[in-house]
mmCIF file of C-alpha atoms in Angstrom:
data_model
loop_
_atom_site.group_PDB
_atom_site.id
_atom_site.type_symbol
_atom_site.label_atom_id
_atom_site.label_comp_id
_atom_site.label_asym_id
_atom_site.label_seq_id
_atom_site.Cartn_x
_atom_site.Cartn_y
_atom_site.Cartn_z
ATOM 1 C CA UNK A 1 47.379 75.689 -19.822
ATOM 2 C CA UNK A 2 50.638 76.278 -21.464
ATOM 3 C CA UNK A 3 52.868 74.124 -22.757
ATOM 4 C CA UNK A 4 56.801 74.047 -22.726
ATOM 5 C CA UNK A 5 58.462 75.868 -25.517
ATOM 6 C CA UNK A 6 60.348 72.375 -27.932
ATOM 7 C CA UNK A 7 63.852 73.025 -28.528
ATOM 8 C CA UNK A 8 64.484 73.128 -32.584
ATOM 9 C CA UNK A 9 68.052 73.199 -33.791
ATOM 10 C CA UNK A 10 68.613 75.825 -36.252
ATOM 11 C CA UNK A 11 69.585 75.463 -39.947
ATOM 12 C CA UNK A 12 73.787 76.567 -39.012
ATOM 13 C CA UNK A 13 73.807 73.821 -36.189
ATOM 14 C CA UNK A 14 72.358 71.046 -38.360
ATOM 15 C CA UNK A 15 74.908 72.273 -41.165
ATOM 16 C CA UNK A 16 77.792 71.827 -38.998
ATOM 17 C CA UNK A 17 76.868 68.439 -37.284
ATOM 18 C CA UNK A 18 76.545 67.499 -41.022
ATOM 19 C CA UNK A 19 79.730 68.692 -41.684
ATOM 20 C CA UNK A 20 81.159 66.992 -38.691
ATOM 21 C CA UNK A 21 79.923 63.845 -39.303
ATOM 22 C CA UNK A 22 81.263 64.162 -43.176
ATOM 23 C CA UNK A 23 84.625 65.036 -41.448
ATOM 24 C CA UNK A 24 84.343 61.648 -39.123
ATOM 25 C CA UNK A 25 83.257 59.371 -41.550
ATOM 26 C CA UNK A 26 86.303 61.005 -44.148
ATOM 27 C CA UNK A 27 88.941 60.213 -41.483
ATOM 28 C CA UNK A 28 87.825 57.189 -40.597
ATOM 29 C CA UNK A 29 87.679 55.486 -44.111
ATOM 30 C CA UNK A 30 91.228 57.112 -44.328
ATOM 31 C CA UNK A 31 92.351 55.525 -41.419
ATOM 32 C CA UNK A 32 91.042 52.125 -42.487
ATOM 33 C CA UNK A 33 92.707 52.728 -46.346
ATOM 34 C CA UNK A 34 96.230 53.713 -44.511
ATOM 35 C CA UNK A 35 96.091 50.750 -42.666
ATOM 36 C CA UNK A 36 94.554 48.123 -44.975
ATOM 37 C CA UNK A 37 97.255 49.190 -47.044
ATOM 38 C CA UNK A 38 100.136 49.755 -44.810
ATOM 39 C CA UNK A 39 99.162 45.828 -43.322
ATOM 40 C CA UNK A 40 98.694 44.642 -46.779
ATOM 41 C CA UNK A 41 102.737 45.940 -47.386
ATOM 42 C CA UNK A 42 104.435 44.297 -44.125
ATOM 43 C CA UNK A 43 102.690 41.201 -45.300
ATOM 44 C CA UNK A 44 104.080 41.508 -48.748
ATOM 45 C CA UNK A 45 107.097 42.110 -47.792
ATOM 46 C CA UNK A 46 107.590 39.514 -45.250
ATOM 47 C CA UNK A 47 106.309 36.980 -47.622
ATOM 48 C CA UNK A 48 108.723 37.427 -49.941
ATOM 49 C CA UNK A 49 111.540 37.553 -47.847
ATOM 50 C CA UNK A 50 114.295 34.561 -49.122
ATOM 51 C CA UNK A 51 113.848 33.509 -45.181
ATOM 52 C CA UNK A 52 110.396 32.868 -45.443
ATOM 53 C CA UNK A 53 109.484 29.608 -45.665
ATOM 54 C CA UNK A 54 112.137 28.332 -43.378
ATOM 55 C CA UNK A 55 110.187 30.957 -40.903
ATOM 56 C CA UNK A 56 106.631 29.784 -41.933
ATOM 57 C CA UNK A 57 107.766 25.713 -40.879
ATOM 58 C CA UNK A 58 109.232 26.791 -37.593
ATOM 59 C CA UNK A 59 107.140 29.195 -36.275
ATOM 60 C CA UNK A 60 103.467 29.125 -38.477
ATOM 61 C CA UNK A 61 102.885 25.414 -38.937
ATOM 62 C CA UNK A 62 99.320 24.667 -38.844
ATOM 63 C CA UNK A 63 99.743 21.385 -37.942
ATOM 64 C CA UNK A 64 102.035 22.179 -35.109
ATOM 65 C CA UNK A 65 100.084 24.666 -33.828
ATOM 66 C CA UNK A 66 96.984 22.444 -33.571
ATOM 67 C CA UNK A 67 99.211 19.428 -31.766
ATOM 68 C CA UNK A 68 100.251 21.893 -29.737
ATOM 69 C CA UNK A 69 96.914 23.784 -28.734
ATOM 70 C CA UNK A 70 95.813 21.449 -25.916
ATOM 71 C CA UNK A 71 98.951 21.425 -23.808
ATOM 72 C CA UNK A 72 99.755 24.988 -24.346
ATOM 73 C CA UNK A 73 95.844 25.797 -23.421
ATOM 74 C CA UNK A 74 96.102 23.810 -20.252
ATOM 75 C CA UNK A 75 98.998 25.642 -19.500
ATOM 76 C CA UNK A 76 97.635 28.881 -19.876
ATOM 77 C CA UNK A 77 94.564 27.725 -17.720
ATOM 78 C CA UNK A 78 97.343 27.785 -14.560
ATOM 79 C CA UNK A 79 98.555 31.230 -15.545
ATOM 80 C CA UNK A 80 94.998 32.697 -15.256
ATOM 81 C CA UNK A 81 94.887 30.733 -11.806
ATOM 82 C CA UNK A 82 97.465 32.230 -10.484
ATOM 83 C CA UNK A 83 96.463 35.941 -11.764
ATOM 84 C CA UNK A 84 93.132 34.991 -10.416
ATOM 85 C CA UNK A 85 94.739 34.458 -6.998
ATOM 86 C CA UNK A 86 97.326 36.646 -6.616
ATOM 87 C CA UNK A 87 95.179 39.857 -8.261
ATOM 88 C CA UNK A 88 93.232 40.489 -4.672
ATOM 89 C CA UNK A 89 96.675 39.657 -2.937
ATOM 90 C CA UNK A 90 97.960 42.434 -4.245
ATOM 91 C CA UNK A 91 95.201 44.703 -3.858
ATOM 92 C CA UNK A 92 95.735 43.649 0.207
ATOM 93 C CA UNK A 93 98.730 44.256 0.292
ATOM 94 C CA UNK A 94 99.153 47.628 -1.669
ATOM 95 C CA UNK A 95 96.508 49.211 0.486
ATOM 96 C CA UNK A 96 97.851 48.093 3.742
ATOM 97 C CA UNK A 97 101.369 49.004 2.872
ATOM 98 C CA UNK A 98 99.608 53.125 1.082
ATOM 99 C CA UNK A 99 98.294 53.399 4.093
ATOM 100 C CA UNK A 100 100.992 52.868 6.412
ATOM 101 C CA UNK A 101 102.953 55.208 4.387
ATOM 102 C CA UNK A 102 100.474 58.063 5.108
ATOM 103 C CA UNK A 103 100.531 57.461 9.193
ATOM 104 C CA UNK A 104 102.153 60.759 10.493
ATOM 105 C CA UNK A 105 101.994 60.020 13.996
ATOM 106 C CA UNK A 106 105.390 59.474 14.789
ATOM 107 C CA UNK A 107 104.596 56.466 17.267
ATOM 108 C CA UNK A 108 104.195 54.686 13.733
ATOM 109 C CA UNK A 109 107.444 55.592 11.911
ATOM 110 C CA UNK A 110 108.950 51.987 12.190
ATOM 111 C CA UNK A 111 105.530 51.196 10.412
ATOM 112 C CA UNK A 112 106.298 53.829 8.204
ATOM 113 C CA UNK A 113 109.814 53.272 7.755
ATOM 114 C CA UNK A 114 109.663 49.004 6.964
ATOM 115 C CA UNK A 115 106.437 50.201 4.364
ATOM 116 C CA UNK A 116 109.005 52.647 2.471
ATOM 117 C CA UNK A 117 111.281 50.020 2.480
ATOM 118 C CA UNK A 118 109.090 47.546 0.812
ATOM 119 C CA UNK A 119 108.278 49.658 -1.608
ATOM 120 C CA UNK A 120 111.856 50.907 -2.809
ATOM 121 C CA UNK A 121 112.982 47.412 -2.403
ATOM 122 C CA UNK A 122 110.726 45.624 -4.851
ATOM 123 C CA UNK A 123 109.920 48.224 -7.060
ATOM 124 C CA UNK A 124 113.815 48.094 -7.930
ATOM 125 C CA UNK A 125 114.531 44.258 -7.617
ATOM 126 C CA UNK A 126 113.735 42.676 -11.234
ATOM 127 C CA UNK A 127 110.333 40.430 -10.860
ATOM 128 C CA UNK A 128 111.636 37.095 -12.399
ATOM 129 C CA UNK A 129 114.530 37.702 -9.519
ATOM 130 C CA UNK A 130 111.918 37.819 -7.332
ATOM 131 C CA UNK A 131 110.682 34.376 -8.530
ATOM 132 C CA UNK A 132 113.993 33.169 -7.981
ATOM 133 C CA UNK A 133 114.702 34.282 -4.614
ATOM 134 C CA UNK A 134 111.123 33.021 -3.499
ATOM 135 C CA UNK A 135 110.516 30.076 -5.243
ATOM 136 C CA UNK A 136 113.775 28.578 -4.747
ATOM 137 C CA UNK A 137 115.060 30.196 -1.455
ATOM 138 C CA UNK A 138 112.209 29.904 0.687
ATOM 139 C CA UNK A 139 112.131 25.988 0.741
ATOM 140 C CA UNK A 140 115.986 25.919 0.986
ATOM 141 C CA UNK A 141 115.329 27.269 4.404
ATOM 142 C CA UNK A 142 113.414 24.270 5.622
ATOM 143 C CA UNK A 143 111.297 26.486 8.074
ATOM 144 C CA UNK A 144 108.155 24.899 9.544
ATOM 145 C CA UNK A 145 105.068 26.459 7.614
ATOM 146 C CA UNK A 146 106.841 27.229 4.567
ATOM 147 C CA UNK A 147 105.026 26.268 1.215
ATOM 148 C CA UNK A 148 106.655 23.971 -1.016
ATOM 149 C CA UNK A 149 103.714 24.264 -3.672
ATOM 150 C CA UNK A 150 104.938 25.445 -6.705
ATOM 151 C CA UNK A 151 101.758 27.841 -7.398
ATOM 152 C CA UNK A 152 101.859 29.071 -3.801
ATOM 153 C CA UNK A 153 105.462 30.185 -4.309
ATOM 154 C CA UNK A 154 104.994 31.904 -7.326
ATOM 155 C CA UNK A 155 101.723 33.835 -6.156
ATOM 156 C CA UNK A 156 103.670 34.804 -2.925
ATOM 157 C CA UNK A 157 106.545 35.713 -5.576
ATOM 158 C CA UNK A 158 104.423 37.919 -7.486
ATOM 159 C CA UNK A 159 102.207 39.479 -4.716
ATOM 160 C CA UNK A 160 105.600 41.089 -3.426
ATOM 161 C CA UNK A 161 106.897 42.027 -6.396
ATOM 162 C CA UNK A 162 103.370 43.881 -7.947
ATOM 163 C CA UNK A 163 102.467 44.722 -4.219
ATOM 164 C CA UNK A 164 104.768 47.936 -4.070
ATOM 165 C CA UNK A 165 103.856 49.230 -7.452
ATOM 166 C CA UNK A 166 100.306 49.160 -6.755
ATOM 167 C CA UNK A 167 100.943 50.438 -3.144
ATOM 168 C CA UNK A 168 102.315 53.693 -5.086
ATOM 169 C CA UNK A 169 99.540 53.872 -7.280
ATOM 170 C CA UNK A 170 96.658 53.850 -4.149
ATOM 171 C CA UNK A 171 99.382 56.181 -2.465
ATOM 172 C CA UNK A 172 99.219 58.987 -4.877
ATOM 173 C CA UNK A 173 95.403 58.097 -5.461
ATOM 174 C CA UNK A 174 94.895 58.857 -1.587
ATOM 175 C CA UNK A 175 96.614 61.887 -1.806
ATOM 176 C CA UNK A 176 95.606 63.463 -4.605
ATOM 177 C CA UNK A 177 92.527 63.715 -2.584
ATOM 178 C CA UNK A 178 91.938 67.045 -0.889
ATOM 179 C CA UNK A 179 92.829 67.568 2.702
ATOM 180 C CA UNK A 180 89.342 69.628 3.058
ATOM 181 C CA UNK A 181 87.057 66.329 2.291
ATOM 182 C CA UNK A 182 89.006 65.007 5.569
ATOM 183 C CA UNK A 183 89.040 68.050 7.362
ATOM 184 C CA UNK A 184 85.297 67.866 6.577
ATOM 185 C CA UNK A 185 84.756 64.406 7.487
ATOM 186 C CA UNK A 186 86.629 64.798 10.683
ATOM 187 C CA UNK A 187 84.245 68.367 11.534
ATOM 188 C CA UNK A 188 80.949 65.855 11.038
ATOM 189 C CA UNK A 189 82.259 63.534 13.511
ATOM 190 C CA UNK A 190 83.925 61.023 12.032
ATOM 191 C CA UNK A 191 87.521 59.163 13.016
ATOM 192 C CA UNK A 192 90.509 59.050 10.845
ATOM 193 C CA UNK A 193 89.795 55.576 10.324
ATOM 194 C CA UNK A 194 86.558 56.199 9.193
ATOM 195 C CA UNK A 195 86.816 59.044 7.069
ATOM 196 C CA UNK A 196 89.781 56.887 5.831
ATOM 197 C CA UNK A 197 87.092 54.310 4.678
ATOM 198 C CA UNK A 198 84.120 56.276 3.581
ATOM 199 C CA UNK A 199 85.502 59.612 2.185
ATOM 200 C CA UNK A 200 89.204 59.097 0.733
ATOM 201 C CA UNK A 201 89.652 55.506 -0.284
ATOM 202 C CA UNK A 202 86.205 55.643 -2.842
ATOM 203 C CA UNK A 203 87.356 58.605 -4.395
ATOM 204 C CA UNK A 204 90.924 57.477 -4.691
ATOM 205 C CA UNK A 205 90.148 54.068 -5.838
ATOM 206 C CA UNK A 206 88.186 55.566 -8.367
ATOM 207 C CA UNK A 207 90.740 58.108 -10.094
ATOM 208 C CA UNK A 208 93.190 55.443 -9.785
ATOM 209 C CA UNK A 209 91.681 52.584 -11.828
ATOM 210 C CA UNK A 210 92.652 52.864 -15.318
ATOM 211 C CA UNK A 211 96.734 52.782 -13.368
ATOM 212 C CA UNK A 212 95.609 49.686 -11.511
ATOM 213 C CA UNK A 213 94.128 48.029 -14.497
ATOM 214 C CA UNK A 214 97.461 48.241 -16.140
ATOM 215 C CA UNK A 215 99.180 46.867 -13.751
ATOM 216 C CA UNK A 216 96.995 43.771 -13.698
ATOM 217 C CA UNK A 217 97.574 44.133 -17.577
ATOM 218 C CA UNK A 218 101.379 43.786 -16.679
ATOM 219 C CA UNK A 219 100.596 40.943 -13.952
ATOM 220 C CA UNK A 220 98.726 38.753 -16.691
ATOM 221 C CA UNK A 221 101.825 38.457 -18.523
ATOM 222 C CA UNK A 222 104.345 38.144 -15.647
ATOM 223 C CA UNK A 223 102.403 35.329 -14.732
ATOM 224 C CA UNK A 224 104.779 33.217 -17.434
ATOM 225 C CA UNK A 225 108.262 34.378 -15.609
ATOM 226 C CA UNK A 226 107.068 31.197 -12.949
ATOM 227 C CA UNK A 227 107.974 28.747 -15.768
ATOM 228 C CA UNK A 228 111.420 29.638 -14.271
ATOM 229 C CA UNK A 229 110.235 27.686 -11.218
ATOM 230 C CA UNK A 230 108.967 24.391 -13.492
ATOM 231 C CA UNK A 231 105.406 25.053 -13.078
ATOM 232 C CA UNK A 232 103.314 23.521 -16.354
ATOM 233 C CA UNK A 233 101.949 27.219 -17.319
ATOM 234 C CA UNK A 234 101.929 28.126 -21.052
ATOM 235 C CA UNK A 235 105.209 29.153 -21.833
ATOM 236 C CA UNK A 236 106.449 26.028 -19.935
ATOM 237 C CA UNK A 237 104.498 23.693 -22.008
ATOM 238 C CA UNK A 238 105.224 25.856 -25.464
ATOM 239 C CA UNK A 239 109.327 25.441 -24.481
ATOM 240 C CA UNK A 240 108.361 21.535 -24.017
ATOM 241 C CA UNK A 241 106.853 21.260 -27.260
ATOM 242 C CA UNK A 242 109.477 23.454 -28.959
ATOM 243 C CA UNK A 243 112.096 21.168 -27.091
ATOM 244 C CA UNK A 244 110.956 18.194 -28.394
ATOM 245 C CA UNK A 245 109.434 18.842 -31.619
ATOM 246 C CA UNK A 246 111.794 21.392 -32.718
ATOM 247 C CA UNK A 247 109.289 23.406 -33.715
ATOM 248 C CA UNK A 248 108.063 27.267 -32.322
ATOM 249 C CA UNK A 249 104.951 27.395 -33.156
ATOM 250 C CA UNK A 250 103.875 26.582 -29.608
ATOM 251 C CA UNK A 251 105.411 29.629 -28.478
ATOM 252 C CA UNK A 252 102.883 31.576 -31.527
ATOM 253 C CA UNK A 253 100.457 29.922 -29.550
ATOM 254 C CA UNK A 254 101.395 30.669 -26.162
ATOM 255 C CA UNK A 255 101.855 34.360 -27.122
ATOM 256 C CA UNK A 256 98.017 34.322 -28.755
ATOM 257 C CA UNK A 257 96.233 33.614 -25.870
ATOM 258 C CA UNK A 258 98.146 35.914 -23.807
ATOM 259 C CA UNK A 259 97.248 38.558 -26.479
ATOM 260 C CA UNK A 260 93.622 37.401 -26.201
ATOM 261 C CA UNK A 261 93.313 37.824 -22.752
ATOM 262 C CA UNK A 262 95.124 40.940 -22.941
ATOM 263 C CA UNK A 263 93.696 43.179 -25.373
ATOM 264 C CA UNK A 264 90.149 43.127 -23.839
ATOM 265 C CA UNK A 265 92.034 44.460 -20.197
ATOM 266 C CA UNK A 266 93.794 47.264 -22.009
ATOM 267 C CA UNK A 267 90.749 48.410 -24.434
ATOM 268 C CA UNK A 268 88.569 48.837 -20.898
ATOM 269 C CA UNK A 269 91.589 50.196 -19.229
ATOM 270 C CA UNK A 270 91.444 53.152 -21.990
ATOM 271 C CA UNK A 271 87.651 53.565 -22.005
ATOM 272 C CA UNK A 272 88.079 53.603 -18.261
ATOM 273 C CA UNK A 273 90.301 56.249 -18.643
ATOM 274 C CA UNK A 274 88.996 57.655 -21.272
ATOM 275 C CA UNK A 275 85.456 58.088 -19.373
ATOM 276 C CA UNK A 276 87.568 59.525 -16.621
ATOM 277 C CA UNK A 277 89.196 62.281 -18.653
ATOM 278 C CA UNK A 278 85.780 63.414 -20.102
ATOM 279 C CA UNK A 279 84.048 63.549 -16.573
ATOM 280 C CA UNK A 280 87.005 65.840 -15.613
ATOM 281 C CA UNK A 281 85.852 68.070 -18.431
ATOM 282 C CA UNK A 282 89.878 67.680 -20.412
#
């Protein structure tokens, strides 16, 4: 009976993981001097501005941050609403309108044609415009079936305007796949629609993600441009507060949760992509 040979690392490759790991635990105290340091300056310097505590009373108060908490939290609990909502809107929408921009059989260029459109329209027309032209210029109409809610306005408002960029990000996913992976789909028997579904759309999907997450990144904080339209959301209760109170600490406030809702999205979005870049062997 014989046994399988156990691999042993030799004395050189335990001397340079040794010296690697010296080398990664040197830069990284380095890193955390420089910016200790560098931190420790701003905050100095800031500090000791002449402007400084007229700054610290308008825009650091703790108690005007704590009266303003509630309201501004409530508001911020409508702006994650309406990301909640509109975030698989979009994703409809951008990978109805990718994939009428890859139909080739002429019988579908007006298809084609309106889905260009779309996208060079909206990707070029500011969002909070967007907001306007929606929110206020849909109801002007007076059509039967159009929304007068507030929140539906501003997710249809925002599922236009973030539809076309993420239609361009699925679009260059889909074809930075291969034309052999359909061509091979197509030889086992499977429709365009199909090998569509099951071939190209996982793989694109998947080299596309980190992209996507950032626009949802993006989308999170967009969500505030719907104050424009009245709606209670954070900023709209921070300019309330700030209104009446004459104080802008609300808006430190407003701009913390934001941050804390968005610095967890754009940490995965780089490990996504990070993961991503190692799998590809860069």
């Amino acid at each position: 009976m014989t046994t399988d040979p156990v691999w042993v690392k030799s004395e050189r490759q335990q001397e340079r993981e040794r010296v690697r790991r010296s080398r990664a635990r040197r830069s990284a105290s380095i890193a955390t001097t420089s910016t200790i340091v560098f931190l420790a300056l701003v905050v100095w310097i800031v500090t000791n501005s002449p402007g400084w505590p007229r700054v610290q009373a308008s825009f650091f108060s703790a108690d005007a941050f704590v009266e303003a908490l509630p309201d501004v939290l409530d508001g911020f609990l409508l702006n994650i609403k309406i990301f909640l909502i509109a975030e698989p809107l979009i994703l409809v929408v951008g990978l109805l309108v990718a994939l009428a921009r890859g139909i080739k059989t002429p019988a579908f260029f007006p298809i084609r044609a309106l889905a260009t459109l779309y996208t060079d329209v909206f990707r070029g027309v500011p969002t909070l415009l967007v907001i306007f032209l929606v929110g206020f210029g849909l109801p002007a109409l007076k059509l039967q079936g159009i929304p007068n809610d507030l929140v539906t306005l501003g997710v249809i408002a925002l599922t236009l305007s973030y539809g076309a960029y993420v239609a361009e990000v699925l679009r260059s996913g889909i074809d930075s796949v291969h034309p052999s992976q359909v061509a091979a789909a197509r030889s086992l028997g499977l429709s365009h629609g199909k090998a569509m579904r099951f071939v190209v759309l996982p793989q694109a999907v998947r080299r596309v993600v980190p992209p996507l997450l950032n626009d949802f990144v993006s989308l999170q904080k967009d969500t505030a441009l719907v104050a424009t339209l009245g709606l209670p959301e954070a900023l709209r209760q921070a300019q309330i507060y700030a209104s009446g109170k004459f104080n802008y600490t609300s808006y430190l406030v407003a701009a913390l949760l934001f941050v804390l809702l968005t610095i967890p999205m754009a940490r995965f979005t780089d490990h996504l992509a990070e993961r991503t870049r190692r799998r590809r062997g860069a």
